Each structure stands twice: as structure tokens, then as C-alpha cells.
Coordinates of C-alpha atoms in Angstrom, one line a residue:
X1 CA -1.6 -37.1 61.9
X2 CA -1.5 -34.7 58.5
X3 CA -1.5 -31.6 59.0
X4 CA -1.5 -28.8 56.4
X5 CA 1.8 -27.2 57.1
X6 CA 2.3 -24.7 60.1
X7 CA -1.1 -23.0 62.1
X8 CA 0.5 -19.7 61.5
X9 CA -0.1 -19.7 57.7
X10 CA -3.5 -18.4 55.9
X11 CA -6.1 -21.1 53.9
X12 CA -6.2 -20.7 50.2
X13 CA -9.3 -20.3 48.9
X14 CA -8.2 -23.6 47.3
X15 CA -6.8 -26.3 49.6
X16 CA -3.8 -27.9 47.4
X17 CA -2.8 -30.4 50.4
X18 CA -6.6 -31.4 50.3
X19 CA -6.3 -32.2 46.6
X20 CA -3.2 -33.7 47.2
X21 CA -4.3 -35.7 49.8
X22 CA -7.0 -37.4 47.6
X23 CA -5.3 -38.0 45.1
X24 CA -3.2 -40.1 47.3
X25 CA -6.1 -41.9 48.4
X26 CA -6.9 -42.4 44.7
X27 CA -3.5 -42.9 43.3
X28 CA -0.9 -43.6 45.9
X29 CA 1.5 -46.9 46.0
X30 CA -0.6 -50.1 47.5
X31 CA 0.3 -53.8 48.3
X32 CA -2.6 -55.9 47.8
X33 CA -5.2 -53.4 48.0
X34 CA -3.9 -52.1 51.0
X35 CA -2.0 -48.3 51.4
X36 CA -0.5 -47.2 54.3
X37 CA 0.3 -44.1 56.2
X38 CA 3.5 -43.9 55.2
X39 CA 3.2 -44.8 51.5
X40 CA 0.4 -41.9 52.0
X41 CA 3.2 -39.8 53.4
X42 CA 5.5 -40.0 50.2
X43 CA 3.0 -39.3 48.1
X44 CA 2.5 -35.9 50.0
X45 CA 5.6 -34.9 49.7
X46 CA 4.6 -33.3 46.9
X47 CA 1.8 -31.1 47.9
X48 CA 1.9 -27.4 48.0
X49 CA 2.1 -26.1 51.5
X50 CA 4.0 -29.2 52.3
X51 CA 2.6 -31.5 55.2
X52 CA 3.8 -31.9 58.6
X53 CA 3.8 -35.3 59.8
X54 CA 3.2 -35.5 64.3
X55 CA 1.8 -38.6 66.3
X56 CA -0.5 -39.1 68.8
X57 CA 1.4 -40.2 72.1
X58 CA 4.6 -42.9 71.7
X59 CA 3.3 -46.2 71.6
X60 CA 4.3 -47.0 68.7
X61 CA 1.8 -49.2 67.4
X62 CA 1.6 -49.1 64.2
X63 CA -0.1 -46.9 61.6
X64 CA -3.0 -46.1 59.6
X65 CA -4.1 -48.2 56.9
X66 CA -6.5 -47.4 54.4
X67 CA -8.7 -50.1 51.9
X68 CA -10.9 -49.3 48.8
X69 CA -14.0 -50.6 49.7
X70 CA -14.9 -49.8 45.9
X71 CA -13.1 -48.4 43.1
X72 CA -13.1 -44.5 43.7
X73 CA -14.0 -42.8 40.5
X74 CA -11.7 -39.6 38.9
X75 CA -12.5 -36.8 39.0
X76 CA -11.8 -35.0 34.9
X77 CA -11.9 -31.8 36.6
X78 CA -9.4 -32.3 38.9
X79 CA -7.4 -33.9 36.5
X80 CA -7.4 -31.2 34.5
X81 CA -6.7 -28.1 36.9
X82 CA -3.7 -30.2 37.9
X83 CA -2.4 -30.5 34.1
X84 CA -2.9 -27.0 33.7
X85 CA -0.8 -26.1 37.1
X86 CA 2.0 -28.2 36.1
X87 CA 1.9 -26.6 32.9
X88 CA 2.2 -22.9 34.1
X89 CA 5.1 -24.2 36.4
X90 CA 6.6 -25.1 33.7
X91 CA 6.2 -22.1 31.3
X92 CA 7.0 -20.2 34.4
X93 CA 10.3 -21.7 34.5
X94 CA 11.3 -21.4 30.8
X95 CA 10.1 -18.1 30.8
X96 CA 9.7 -17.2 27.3
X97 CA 7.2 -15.6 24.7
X98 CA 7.1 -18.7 23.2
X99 CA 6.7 -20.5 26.3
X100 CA 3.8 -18.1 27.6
X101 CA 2.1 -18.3 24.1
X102 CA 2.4 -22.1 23.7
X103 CA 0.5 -22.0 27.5
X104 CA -2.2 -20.2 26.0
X105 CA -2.7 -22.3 22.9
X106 CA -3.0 -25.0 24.8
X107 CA -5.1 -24.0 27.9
X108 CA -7.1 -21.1 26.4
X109 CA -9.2 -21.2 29.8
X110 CA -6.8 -22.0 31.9
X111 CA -6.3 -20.5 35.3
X112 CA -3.2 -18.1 34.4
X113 CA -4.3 -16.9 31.3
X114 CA -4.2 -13.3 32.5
X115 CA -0.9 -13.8 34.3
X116 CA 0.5 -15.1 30.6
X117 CA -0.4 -12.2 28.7
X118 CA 1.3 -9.6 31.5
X119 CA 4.4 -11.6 31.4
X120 CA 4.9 -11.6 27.1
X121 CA 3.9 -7.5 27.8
X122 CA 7.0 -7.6 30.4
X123 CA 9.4 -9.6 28.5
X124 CA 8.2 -7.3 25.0
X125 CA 8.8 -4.1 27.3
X126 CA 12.3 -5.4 28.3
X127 CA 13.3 -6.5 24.8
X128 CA 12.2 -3.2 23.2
X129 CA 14.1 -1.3 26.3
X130 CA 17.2 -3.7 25.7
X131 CA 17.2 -3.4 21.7
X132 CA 17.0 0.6 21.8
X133 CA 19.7 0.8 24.4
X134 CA 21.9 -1.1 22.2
X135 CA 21.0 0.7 19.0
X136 CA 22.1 3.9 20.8
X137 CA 25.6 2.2 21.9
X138 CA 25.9 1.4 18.7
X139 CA 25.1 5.4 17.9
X140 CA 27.5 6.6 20.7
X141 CA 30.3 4.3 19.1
X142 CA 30.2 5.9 15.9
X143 CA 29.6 9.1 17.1
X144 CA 28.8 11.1 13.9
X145 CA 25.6 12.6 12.7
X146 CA 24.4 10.1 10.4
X147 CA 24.4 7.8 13.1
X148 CA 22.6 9.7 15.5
X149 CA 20.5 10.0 12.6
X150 CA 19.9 6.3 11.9
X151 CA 19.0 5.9 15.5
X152 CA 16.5 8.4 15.6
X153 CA 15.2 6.9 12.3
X154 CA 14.8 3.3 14.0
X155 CA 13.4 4.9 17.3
X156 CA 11.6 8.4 16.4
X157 CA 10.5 7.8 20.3
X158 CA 13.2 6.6 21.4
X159 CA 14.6 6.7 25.1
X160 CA 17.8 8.7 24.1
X161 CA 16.1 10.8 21.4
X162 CA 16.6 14.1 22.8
X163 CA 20.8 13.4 23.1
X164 CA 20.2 12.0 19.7
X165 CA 18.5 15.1 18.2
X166 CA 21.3 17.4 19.6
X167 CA 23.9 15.4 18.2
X168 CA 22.6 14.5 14.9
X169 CA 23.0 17.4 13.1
X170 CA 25.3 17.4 9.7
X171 CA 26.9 21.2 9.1
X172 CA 27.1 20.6 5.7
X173 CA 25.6 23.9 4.3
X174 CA 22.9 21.7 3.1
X175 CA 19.4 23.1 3.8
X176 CA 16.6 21.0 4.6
X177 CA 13.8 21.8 1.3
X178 CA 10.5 20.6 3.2
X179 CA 8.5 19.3 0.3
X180 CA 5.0 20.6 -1.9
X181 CA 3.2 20.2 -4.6
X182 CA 3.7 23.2 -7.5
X183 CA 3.3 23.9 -11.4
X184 CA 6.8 22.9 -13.0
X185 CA 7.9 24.1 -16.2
X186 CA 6.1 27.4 -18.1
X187 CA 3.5 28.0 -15.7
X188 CA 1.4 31.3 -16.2
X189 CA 4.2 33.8 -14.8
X190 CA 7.3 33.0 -16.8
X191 CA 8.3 34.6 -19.9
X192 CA 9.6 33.9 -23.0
X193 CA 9.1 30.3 -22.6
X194 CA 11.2 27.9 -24.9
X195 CA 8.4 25.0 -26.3
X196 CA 10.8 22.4 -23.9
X197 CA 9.6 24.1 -21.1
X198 CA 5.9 23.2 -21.9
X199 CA 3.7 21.8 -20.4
X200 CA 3.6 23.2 -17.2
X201 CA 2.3 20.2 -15.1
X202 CA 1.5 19.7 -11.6
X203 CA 4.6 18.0 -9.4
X204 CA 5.0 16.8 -6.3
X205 CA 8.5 16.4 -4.5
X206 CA 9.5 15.0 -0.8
X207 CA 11.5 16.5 1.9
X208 CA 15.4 16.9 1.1
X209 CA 18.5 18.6 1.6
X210 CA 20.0 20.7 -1.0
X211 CA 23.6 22.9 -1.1
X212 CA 23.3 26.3 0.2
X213 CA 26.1 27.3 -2.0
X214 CA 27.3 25.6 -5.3
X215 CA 30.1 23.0 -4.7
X216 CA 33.1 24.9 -4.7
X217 CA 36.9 24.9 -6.0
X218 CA 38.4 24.0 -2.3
X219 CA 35.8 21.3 -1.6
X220 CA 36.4 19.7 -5.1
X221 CA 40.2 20.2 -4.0
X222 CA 39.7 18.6 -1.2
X223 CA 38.1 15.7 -2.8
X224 CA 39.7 14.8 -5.6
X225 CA 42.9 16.3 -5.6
X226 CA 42.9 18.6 -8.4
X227 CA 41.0 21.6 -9.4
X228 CA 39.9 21.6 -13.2
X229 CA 38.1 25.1 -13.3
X230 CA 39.1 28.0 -15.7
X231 CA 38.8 30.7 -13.3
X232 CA 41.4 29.7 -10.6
X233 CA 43.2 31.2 -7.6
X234 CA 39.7 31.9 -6.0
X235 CA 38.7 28.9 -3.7
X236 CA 35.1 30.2 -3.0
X237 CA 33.9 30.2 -6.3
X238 CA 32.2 27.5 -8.0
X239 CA 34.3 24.3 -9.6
X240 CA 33.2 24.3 -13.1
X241 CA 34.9 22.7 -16.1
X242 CA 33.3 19.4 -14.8
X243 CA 31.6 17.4 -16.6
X244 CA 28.4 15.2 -15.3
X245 CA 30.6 12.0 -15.1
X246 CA 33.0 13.8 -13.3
X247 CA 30.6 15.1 -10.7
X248 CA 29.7 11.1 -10.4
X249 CA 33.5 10.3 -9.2
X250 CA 33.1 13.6 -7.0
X251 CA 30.3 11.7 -5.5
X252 CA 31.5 8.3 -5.2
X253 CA 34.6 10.0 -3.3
X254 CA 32.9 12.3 -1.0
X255 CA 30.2 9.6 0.3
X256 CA 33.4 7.4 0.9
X257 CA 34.8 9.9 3.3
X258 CA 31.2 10.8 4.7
X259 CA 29.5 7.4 5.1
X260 CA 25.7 7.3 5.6
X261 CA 25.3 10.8 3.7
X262 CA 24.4 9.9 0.4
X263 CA 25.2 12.9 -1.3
X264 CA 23.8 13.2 -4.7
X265 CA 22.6 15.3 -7.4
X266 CA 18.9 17.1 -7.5
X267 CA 16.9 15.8 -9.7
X268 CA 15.6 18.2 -11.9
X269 CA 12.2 18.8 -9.9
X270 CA 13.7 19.1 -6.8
X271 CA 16.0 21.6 -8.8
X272 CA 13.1 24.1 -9.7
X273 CA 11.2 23.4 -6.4
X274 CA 14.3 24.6 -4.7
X275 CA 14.8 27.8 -6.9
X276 CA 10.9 28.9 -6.7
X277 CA 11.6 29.4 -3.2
X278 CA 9.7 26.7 -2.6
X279 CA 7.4 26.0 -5.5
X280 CA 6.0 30.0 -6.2
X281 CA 5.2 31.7 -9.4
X282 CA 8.9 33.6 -9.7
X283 CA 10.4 34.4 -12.5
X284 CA 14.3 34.0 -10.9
X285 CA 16.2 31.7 -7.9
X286 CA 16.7 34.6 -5.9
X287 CA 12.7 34.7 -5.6
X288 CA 11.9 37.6 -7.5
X289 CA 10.7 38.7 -10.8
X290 CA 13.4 41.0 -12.3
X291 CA 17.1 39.6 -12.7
X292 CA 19.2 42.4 -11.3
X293 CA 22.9 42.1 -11.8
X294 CA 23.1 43.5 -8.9
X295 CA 21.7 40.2 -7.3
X296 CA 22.7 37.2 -10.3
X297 CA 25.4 37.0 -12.3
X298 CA 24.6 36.9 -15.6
X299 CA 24.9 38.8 -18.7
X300 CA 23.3 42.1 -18.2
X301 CA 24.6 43.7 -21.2
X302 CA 21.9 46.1 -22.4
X303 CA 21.7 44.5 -26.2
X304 CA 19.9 41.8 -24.2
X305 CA 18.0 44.1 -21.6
X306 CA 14.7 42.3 -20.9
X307 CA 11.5 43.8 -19.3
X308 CA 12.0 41.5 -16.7
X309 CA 16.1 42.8 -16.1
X310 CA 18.2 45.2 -15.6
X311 CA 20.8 46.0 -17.8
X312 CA 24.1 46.5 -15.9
X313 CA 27.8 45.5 -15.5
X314 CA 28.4 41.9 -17.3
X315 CA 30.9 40.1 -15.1
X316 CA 32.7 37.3 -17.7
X317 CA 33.7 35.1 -15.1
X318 CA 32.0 33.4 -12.0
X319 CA 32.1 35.4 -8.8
X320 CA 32.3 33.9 -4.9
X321 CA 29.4 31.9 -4.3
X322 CA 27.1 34.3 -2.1
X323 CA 28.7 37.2 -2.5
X324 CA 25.9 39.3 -4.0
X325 CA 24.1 38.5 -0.9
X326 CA 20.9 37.9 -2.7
X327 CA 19.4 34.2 -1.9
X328 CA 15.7 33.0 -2.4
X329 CA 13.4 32.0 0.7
X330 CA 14.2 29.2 1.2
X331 CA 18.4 30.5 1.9
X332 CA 19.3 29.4 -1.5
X333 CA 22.3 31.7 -2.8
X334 CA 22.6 31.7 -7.0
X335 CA 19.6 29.6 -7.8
X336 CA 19.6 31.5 -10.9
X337 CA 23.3 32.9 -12.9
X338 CA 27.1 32.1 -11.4
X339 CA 27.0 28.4 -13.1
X340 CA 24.6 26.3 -14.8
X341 CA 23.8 23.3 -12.5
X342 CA 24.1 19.6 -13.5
X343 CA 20.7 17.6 -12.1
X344 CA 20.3 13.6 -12.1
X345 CA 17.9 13.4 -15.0
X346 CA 18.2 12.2 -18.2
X347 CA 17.2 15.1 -20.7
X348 CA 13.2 14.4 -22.1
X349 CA 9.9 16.5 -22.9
X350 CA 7.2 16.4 -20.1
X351 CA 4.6 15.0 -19.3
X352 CA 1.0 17.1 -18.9
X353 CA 0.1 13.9 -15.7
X354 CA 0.6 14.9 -12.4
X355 CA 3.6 13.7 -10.9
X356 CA 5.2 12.8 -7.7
X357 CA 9.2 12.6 -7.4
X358 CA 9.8 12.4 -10.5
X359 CA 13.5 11.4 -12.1
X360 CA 13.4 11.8 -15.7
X361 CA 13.6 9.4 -18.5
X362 CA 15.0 6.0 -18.2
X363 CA 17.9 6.7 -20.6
X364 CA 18.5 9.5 -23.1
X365 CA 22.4 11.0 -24.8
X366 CA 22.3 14.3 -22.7
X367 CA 21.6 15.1 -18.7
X368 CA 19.8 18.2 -17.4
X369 CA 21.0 21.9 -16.6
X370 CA 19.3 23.9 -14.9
X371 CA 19.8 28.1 -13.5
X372 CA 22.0 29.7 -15.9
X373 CA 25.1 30.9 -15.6
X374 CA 27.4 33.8 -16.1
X375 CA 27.7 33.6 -19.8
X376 CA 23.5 33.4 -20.3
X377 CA 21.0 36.2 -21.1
X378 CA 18.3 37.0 -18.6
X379 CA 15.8 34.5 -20.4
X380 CA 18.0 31.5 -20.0
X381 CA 18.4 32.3 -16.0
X382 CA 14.5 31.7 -15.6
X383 CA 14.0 29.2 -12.9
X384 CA 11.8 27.3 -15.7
X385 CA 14.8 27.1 -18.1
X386 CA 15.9 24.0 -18.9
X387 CA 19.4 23.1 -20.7
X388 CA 21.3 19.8 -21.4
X389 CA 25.1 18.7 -22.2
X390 CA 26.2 15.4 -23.1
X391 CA 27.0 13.7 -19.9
X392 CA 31.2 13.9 -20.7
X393 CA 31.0 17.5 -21.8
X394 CA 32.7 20.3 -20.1
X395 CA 32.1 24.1 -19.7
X396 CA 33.6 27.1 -17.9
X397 CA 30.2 28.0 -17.0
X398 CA 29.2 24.6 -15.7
X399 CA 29.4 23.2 -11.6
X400 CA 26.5 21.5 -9.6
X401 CA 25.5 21.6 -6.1
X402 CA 25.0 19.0 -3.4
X403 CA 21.5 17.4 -2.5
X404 CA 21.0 14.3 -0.2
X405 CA 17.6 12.6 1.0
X406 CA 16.1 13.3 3.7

């Protein structure tokens, strides 16, 4: 006798032995015609709940045989729900996304269809678990800003973000400039405009970081071993005496020691973003309207006394960068006087279009200054003021600050 493994266990709603056991009928290993019970029994020994083989009584008689009266026809269904089992078993096994997805190109209706898709979401789920772990061991192995910053770049919701965010900030005296859209150049409030400063146009610029302070003598010290500026023996004021190719070697050295900052220079737009306090109508870096030498150093010498400045004491040298306590909204100390500020741009006229991060010219035979220095006159420490030196040229009243992308 057959029976369908032990009484204790429940029916499926579809009897597999059953199907198995017809397809023995159908299909199972004959001599002359003829299959018997024990051939039968092999041929079970595949079904799912396995058989359980018991006899009536011990005579030991013989066994069951079983003839085809007529050739029993297939049945394409069957067939068919059994290709489609063997197949999930299989994809089962291999237990792939590729596996899952070649099951469901090739049996779009079949039976495990649903149980397919839930196993890519699992596998996707653990992969994207398993890949942002790693990225943050990778993180925790540098252990350095930028590369808590790359993580959090790679995985803004990432499952160690909040570690990440803690750790990943740079205390550079960079300050983070969100972005805007404002009217560069000689826009309505400035005064005294020079025709290179015209026309005023409409410019957008990104977020970025940009030097609280310009770069001064001890960090270029630091960096590059010397310290070329006229007014030494005063390590908090700015380098100057350096010339736009030199700032480029200053770069190349510093991003060397600081992998994954990319320091650079503004670009002019981002320059005069930066010294508007953020894109307003002001007439000076330190976000107000009236250069007081107080507040900038700069030439206050009344022969040049402007309505928009004060005349006062004129300083002939550059002073510690801060020290007149005066910076813009934005936190931005001597936008305007101490040094005049080397940008990336080639030197060109504008353009009336509306822009968006713009970087100057292609090529051109000077680069952009921008803010003034100690030396200038109120009306060439304008935040719309624009200057330009040959890219090897050198001045006392020349330096730069630090910017780097967001």
C-alpha cells in the first residue's frame, strides 16, 4: 500500500504525491507493457511528502501489477506546473537577482511570481545595507572630514549619517556662502563706476566655501617654506608679494597635504557674491555703504575723501587680518581694503545675459583682482571694482583667499 507520508501531517490544497503518483502510472519504468509495484515505488521516491510503503498481512505473494489498457493521454497542464516547480527549486537554490529575474522572464504566470519579486526586494535591501556599511568602514579608516563627507555625499540617508554629520566637519575658517541670484557689476547703488564694471547683469552662483580671513603669512609659511611678503615679522597678516602663479603652487601644495579639499581660488562671481554679504546693493565688503577707516584699511587720506568715506588715519601697510573687527553678514572679514584678492578668472568685459556660475573668459594676458587694498582710494574698494595683473606679477598690496566647492 501507498500512503501519503505520515496521518499526522495536514493535506495541501494540492496533493503532490497524487500528481506524482500519476505520473508514475503514465511515465514509470515497464517491461513489456507491464509496471510493477515496485518499479511504481522508485518512481515515488521522488514525490513531495515522500510515500510510505506498508503491506497487507505477510504472505508474501507477490505484488501489484498494473497494464495500460490504452495509451493514457498527458496532461499540458500538469506538465507545465511541474516545469515551473522545478524551475523555482532551482532559482531557489542559486538564489540570485539574476536567478529570480530569469524565473520571471520565463514563467511570467507562474506560481511564485509574487514570492520572486520579495526575494530580489530582500537581496536589493541586503546589498544596499552591505554596500553602505562598507562605504562607512571605508569612512572610519580614513577618519578625516572629507571622508566623512564623501560618505554622506554617496549616502545623504545613510545608516551612519548622523556619526557622519558630527564628524565631517573641516575647521578650516572656510564659511559655507549658500548660493543666490544678484546684479553683478555697477548695479544701481554703486558709485563712481569705471565703464569695466558695466553692465550690471543678473548672476547666479552655487553653494561654496570661502576664507574667513585672507590666507596668511604663517599658513603660506607653513606651506611652502618661505614667506615672500614685504611687511614681515607679523604672521597674522595677509601673504602678499605673490603672484597668481604662485598662489597656483600654494594650491597644488596645500591640496597635497589636505586630500579631498580642493582648495581653490573664487572665481570672480563668487568673489562679489561673497562681499555683498550675500548678493545686496552695498557699496563696501564689510556690508555697508561708507568705507570707514575705522572698519577697512585703505587710504583714507582726506585729498581723496569721498561722500561715501571717511577721511581718517592712512595705514601704509597691511594690518592683522580681522583686527578691525568689522566683517560683512555673511562673517567675511576685509572683503573690501587690507589686500587686493587674486580670483580664477581670466580678465574680460561682461556680458548683459544672465548667467549662472560663471568663470570668465577662456583665455586672456591678465587674471582678476578684486576688493582693494591698503594702498587704494575709497572708489577702488567698491565691492563692484574690478582690477587685473598679469598672472606672474607681484605686489605688496596683493594676497588671495581660500575658496573650495561645496
Amino acid at each position: 500500500v501507498f500512503t501519503s507520508d505520515g496521518s499526522e501531517d495536514k493535506v495541501p490544497e494540492r496533493s503532490n504525491f497524487a500528481r506524482k503518483f500519476l505520473e508514475g502510472l503514465r511515465n514509470g519504468p515497464r517491461q513489456d507493457g507491464i509496471l510493477t509495484s515496485e518499479g511504481l515505488a522508485g518512481y515515488l521516491r521522488f514525490a513531495a511528502p515522500k510515500p510510505r510503503l506498508t503491506e497487507f498481512g505477510d504472505d508474501q505473494k507477490g505484488s501489484f501489477l498494473f497494464v495500460s489498457a490504452a495509451p493514457v493521454a498527458t496532461n499540458p497542464a500538469n506538465d507545465e506546473m511541474e516545469k515551473d516547480l522545478q524551475a523555482w527549486r532551482t532559482t531557489k537554490a542559486a538564489n540570485t537577482i539574476a536567478a529570480y529575474n530569469d524565473y520571471r522572464t520565463r514563467f511570467p504566470n507562474g506560481e511564485f511570481q509574487e514570492q520572486a519579486q520579495a526575494a530580489i526586494r530582500a537581496i536589493e535591501q541586503d546589498l544596499a545595507i552591505r554596500q553602505d556599511d562598507l562605504a562607512w568602514q571605508v569612512a572610519e579608516e580614513k577618519n578625516t572630514p572629507e571622508g566623512y563627507q564623501k560618505y554622506l555625499a554617496d549616502y545623504p540617508n545613510g545608516r551612519h549619517r548622523t556619526e557622519a554629520a558630527e564628524k565631517s566637519s573641516i575647521n578650516d575658517g572656510l564659511i559655507l556662502i549658500r548660493g543666490g541670484t544678484f546684479d553683478m557689476g555697477c548695479s544701481t547703488e554703486q558709485q563712481s563706476c569705471a565703464e569695466i564694471e558695466k553692465p550690471a547683469h543678473r548672476v547666479t552662483v552655487g553653494d561654496y566655501y570661502l576664507g574667513k580671513h585672507e590666507v596668511t603669512q604663517k599658513l603660506w609659511q607653513e606651506i611652502m617654506g618661505v614667506n615672500p611678503s614685504n611687511f614681515k615679522k607679523c604672521d597674522n597678516c595677509p601673504v602678499e608679494r605673490v603672484s597668481w602663479n604662485d598662489v597656483q603652487a600654494f594650491l597644488q601644495k596645500i591640496n597635497a597635504k589636505y586630500p579631498g579639499r580642493n582648495y581653490r581660488l573664487p572665481t570672480e562671481a563668487e568673489w562679489e557674491y561673497a562681499a555683498r554679504g550675500g548678493g545686496k546693493a552695498v557699496l563696501f565688503g564689510n556690508g555697508k555703504n561708507i568705507a570707514d577707516p575705522k572698519e577697512i584699511n585703505f587710504d583714507a587720506g582726506s585729498s581723496y575723501k569721498e561722500t561715501y568715506s571717511i577721511a581718517g588715519k592712512y595705514r601704509e601697510k597691511t594690518v592683522p587680518v580681522g583686527s578691525l573687527n568689522s566683517p560683512n553678514a555673511l562673517g567675511l572679514h576685509d572683503m573690501s581694503g587690507n589686500v587686493s584678492e587674486w580670483c580664477s578668472d581670466w580678465h574680460g568685459a561682461y556680458s548683459v545675459e544672465n548667467q549662472t556660475n560663471p568663470s570668465g573668459p577662456a583665455s586672456g594676458s591678465n587674471r582678476v583682482l578684486r576688493g582693494g587694498s591698503w594702498s587704494n582710494v575709497p572708489q577702488h574698494c567698491r565691492v563692484a571694482v574690478r582690477n587685473q595683473y598679469p598672472p606672474a606679477d607681484i605686489g605688496s598690496n596683493v594676497g588671495f583667499r581660500l575658496a573650495r566647492s561645496k
